[in-house]
C-alpha positions as a LaTeX table, in Angstrom:
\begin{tabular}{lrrr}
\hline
Residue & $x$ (\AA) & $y$ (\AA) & $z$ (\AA) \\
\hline
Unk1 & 134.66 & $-63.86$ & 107.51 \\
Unk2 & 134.23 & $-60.19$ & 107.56 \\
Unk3 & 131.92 & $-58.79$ & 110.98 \\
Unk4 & 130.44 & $-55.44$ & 110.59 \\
Unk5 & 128.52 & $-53.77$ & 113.58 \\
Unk6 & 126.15 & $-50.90$ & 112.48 \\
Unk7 & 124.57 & $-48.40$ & 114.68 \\
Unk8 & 121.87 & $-45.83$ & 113.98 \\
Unk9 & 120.81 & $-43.61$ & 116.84 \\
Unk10 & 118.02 & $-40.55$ & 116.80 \\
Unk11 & 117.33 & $-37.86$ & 118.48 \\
Unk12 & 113.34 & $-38.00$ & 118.55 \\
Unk13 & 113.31 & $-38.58$ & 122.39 \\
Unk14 & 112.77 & $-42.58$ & 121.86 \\
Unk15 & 110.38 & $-45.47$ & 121.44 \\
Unk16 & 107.29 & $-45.60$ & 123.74 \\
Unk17 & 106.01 & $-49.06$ & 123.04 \\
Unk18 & 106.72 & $-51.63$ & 125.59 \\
Unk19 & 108.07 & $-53.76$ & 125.25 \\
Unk20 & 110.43 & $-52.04$ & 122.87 \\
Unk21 & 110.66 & $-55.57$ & 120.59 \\
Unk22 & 107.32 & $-54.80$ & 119.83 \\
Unk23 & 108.31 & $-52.44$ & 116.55 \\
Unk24 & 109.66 & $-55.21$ & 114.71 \\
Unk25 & 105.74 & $-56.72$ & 114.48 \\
Unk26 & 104.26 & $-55.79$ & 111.63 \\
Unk27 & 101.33 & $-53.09$ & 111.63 \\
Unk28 & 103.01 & $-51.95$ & 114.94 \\
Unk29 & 103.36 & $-47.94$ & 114.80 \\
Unk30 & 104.76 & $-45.59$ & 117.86 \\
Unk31 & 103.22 & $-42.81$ & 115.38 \\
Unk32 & 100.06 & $-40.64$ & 115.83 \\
Unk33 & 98.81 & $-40.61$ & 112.61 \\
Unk34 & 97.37 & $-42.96$ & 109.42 \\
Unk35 & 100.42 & $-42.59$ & 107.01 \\
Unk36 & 102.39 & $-44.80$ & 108.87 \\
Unk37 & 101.67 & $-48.78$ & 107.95 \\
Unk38 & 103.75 & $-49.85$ & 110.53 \\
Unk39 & 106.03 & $-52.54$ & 108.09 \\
Unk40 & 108.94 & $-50.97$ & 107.77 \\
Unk41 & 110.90 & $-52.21$ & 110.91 \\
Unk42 & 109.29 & $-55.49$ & 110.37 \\
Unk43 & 110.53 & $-55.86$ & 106.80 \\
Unk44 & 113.94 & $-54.52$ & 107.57 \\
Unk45 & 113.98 & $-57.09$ & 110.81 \\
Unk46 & 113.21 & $-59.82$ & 108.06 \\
Unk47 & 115.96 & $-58.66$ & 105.49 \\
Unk48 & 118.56 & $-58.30$ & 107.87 \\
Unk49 & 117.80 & $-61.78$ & 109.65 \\
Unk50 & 116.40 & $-64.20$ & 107.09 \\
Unk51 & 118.24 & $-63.07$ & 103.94 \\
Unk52 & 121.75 & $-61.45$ & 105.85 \\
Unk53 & 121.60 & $-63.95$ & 108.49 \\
Unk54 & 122.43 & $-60.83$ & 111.11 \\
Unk55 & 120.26 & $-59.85$ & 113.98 \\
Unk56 & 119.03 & $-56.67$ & 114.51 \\
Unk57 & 118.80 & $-54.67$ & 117.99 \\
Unk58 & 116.48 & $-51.74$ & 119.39 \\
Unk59 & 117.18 & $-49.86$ & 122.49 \\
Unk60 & 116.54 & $-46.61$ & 124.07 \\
Unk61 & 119.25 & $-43.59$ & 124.83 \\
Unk62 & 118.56 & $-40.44$ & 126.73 \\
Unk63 & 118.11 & $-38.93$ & 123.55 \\
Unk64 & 116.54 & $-41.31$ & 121.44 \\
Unk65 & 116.35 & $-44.54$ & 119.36 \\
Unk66 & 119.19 & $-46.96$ & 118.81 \\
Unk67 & 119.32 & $-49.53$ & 116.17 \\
Unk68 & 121.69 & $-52.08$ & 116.04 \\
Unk69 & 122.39 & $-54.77$ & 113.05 \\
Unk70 & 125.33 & $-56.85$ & 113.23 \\
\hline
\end{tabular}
């Protein structure tokens, strides 16, 4: 069985909501404005868990966002 660890990390200074978990519920948004549905971490929690059986991780750096899925 084959592991792969991915890791996605940003540079837009980081998540505000707290607790960070928070942005995988859907309609949750850190944005400022009304294009953003707030879904898209919640699908990509549900794809990555339910049909990948992986888990998914969010953290904050100094500089930003990081997303794990393993």
């Amino acid at each position: 069985m084959a592991l792969y660890i991915i890791t996605y990390e940003d540079n837009a200074g980081g998540i505000k909501i707290k607790p960070i978990e928070l942005v995988f519920n859907y309609f949750v948004t850190s944005k400022n404005n009304n294009k953003s549905s707030g879904i898209g971490l919640a699908v990509a929690k549900l794809l990555i868990e339910e049909i990948l059986k992986g888990k998914i991780s969010v953290k904050n750096s100094d500089v930003g966002a990081v997303f794990t899925m393993y």
